[in-house]
CSV table of C-alpha atoms in Angstrom, one decimal:
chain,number,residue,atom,x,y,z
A,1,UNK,CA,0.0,0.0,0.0
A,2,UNK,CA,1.3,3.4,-0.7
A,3,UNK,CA,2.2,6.2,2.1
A,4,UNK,CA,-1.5,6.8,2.9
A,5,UNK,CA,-2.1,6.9,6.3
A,6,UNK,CA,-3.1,3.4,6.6
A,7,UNK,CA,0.2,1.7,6.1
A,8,UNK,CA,2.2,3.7,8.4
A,9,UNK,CA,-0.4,3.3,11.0
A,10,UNK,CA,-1.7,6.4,11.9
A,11,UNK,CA,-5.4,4.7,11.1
A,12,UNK,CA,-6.1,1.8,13.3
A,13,UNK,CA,-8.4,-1.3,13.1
A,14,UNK,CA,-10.4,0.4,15.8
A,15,UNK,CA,-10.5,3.7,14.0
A,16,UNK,CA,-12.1,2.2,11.0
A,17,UNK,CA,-14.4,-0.1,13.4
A,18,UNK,CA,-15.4,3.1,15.2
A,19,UNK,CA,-15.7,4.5,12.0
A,20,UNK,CA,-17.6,1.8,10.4
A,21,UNK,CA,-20.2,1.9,12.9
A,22,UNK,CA,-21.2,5.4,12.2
A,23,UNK,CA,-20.7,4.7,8.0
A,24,UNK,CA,-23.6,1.6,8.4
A,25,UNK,CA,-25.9,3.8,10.3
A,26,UNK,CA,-26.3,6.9,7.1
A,27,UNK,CA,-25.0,4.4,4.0
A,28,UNK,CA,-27.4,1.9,4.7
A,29,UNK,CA,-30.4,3.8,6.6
A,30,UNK,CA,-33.7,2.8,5.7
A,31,UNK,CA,-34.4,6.2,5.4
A,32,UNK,CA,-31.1,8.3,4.0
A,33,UNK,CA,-32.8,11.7,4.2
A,34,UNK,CA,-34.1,11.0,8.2
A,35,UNK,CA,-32.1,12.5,11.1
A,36,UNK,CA,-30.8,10.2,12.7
A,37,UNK,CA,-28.9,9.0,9.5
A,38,UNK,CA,-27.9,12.5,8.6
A,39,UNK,CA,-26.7,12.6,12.2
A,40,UNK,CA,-24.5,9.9,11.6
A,41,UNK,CA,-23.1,11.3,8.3
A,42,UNK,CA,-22.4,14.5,10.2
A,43,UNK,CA,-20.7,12.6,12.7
A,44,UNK,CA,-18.6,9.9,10.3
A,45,UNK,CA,-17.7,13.7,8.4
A,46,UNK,CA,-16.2,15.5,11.5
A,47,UNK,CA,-14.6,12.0,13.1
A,48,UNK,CA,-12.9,11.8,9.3
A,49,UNK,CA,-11.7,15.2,9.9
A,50,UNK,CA,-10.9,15.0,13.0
A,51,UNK,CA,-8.1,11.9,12.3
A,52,UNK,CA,-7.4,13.5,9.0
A,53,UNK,CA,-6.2,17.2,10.4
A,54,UNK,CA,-4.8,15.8,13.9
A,55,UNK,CA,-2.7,12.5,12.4
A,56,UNK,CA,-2.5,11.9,8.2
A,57,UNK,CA,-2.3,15.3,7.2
A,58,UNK,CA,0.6,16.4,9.5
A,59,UNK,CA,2.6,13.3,8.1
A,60,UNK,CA,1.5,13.0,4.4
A,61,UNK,CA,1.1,16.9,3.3
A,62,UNK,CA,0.4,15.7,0.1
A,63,UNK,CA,-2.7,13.6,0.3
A,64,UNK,CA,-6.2,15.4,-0.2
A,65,UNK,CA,-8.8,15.0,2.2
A,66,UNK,CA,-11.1,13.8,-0.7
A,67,UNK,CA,-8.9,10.5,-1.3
A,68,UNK,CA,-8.5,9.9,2.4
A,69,UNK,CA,-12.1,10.3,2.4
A,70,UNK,CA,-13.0,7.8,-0.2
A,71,UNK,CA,-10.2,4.8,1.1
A,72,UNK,CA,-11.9,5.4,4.7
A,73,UNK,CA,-15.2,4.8,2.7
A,74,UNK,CA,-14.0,1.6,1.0
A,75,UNK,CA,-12.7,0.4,4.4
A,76,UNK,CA,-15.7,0.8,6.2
A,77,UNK,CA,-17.3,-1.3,3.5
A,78,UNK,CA,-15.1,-4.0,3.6
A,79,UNK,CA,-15.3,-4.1,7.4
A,80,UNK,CA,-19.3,-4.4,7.4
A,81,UNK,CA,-19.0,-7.1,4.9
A,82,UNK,CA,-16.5,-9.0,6.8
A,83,UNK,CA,-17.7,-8.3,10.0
A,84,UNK,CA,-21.4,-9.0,8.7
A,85,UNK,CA,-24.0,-11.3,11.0
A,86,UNK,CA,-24.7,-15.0,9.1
């Protein structure tokens, strides 16, 4: 993996559980427009941030928010579908 974030370890597993948690509750809401899944959006947004600004950033200057954005996106995926209920 290249210098992301990821593979140096500044993201953990429980990050991206933490993370993943929040991602089921607005990407796979019943309802996408009700408030408690907008809630969760708002909240996935500023935790992203929050990681981004305080731990990637600082080491990778070059990465965009928008990439990191979209791996923690595919992450969070692939942790609900491993981590799925039979």
């Amino acid at each position: 993996m290249s210098e992301d974030g990821f593979s140096a370890g500044l993201v953990s597993r429980n990050d991206i559980a933490e993370l993943a948690g929040l991602f089921d509750r607005f990407e796979f809401a019943f309802d996408p427009r009700s408030l408690s899944a907008k809630e969760a959006e708002s909240d996935f947004d500023d935790a992203l941030r929050k990681l981004f600004d305080e731990r990637v950033a600082p080491k990778f200057p070059n990465l965009s928010f928008v990439n990191f954005h979209g791996k923690v996106k595919s992450l969070c995926r692939a942790y609900l579908k491993k981590n799925a209920p039979p």
